[in-house]
C-alpha positions as a printed Julia matrix, in Angstrom:
136×3 Matrix{Float64}:
 -73.59  41.91   96.95
 -71.0   44.46   98.01
 -67.75  44.48   99.95
 -66.89  47.06  102.61
 -63.85  48.24  104.43
 -64.5   50.93  107.06
 -61.76  52.12  109.36
 -60.39  55.02  111.39
 -56.72  55.85  110.9
 -54.2   58.13  112.58
 -51.25  59.16  110.44
 -48.76  62.01  110.08
 -46.32  60.83  112.75
 -42.78  59.48  112.47
 -42.59  56.86  115.24
 -43.65  53.22  115.38
 -47.47  53.15  115.21
 -47.73  50.68  118.1
 -46.58  53.5   120.41
 -50.02  55.06  119.92
 -51.62  52.14  121.79
 -50.7   53.8   125.08
 -52.01  57.22  124.04
 -55.25  55.74  122.69
 -55.76  53.34  125.61
 -56.09  50.29  123.38
 -54.29  48.36  120.69
 -54.95  49.11  117.05
 -56.61  46.54  114.82
 -53.79  47.04  112.33
 -50.56  49.0   111.92
 -48.9   50.27  108.76
 -45.22  51.01  109.01
 -43.51  53.25  106.49
 -41.41  51.17  104.1
 -43.3   47.92  104.67
 -44.46  46.07  101.59
 -48.17  46.21  100.74
 -48.16  42.54   99.84
 -45.96  39.56   99.11
 -47.25  39.58   95.53
 -45.78  43.02   94.8
 -43.01  43.49   97.39
 -41.65  46.63   95.72
 -44.91  48.49   96.48
 -44.22  50.02   99.88
 -46.26  51.93  102.41
 -45.41  55.63  102.35
 -46.42  56.48  105.92
 -47.12  55.09  109.36
 -50.73  54.43  110.34
 -52.56  53.34  113.46
 -55.81  51.71  112.32
 -59.05  50.93  114.13
 -61.63  49.05  112.07
 -65.21  47.96  112.49
 -63.87  44.36  112.52
 -67.04  43.19  110.81
 -67.0   40.84  107.87
 -66.61  42.72  104.59
 -70.06  41.52  103.49
 -71.82  43.15  106.48
 -73.91  46.2   105.58
 -72.23  49.59  105.41
 -74.62  50.8   108.1
 -73.42  48.04  110.44
 -69.79  48.91  109.71
 -70.34  52.59  110.47
 -72.38  51.91  113.62
 -69.71  49.59  115.02
 -66.89  52.02  114.24
 -68.87  54.91  115.75
 -69.33  52.97  119.0
 -65.58  52.31  119.18
 -64.73  55.96  118.49
 -67.21  57.29  121.06
 -65.24  55.4   123.72
 -62.08  57.17  122.52
 -63.44  60.73  122.47
 -61.03  62.03  125.14
 -58.06  60.37  123.44
 -59.07  61.88  120.08
 -59.24  65.33  121.66
 -55.75  64.83  123.11
 -53.98  63.8   119.91
 -51.02  66.04  119.08
 -51.97  68.86  116.7
 -49.61  67.68  113.96
 -51.19  64.2   113.77
 -53.83  63.73  111.09
 -56.72  61.32  111.33
 -59.89  60.37  109.54
 -62.22  57.65  108.43
 -61.51  55.61  105.35
 -64.17  53.75  103.43
 -63.94  51.42  100.49
 -67.26  50.18   99.27
 -67.22  47.99   96.2
 -70.59  47.65   94.49
 -71.42  44.74   92.24
 -74.65  46.01   90.72
 -75.83  48.4    88.04
 -77.45  51.0    90.31
 -75.42  51.45   93.51
 -76.83  53.47   96.39
 -75.19  54.59   99.57
 -77.26  55.75  102.53
 -76.51  56.35  106.19
 -79.17  57.48  108.67
 -78.85  60.98  110.08
 -78.21  59.66  113.62
 -75.04  57.89  112.46
 -73.84  60.95  110.54
 -74.62  63.15  113.53
 -72.66  60.8   115.81
 -69.54  61.27  113.69
 -70.1   65.04  113.49
 -70.36  65.18  117.3
 -66.87  63.65  117.43
 -65.58  66.42  115.15
 -65.57  64.59  111.83
 -66.58  66.45  108.68
 -68.66  64.14  106.54
 -68.51  64.06  102.75
 -68.82  61.29  100.21
 -67.43  60.82   96.72
 -68.49  57.97   94.52
 -66.63  56.72   91.47
 -68.47  54.5    89.06
 -66.89  52.52   86.25
 -68.97  51.32   83.33
 -68.42  47.81   82.05
 -65.97  47.91   79.15
 -65.85  51.69   78.61
 -63.64  52.81   81.49
 -66.09  55.66   82.3
């Protein structure tokens, strides 16, 4: 079993993230506001920047392929808006994929990767693995 979080985020701006709803033509799935607490458990941990976030909105146990396909469909509808973002805004796709097995694999079909490339996204993957008990 694995858990996934796949999202698109716009950041690098200094206004309320909800103002991007108009520019993007839709509401975000989530907003991060600079200075907000990450959680009630650790209120002193604060967000360091504003973010406008669009997610796959799938359950975190859905396959990573399903997450990426759903997000790609949403982003294809926003192609014009992506092209019109101010040059000083940054944006990208964030992925957290937590594996609970000894031999994790991560695969996306070429058509999904090509869909993101067609929208101007550079694709690269890094994977960090921690051994049980050794911290490696």
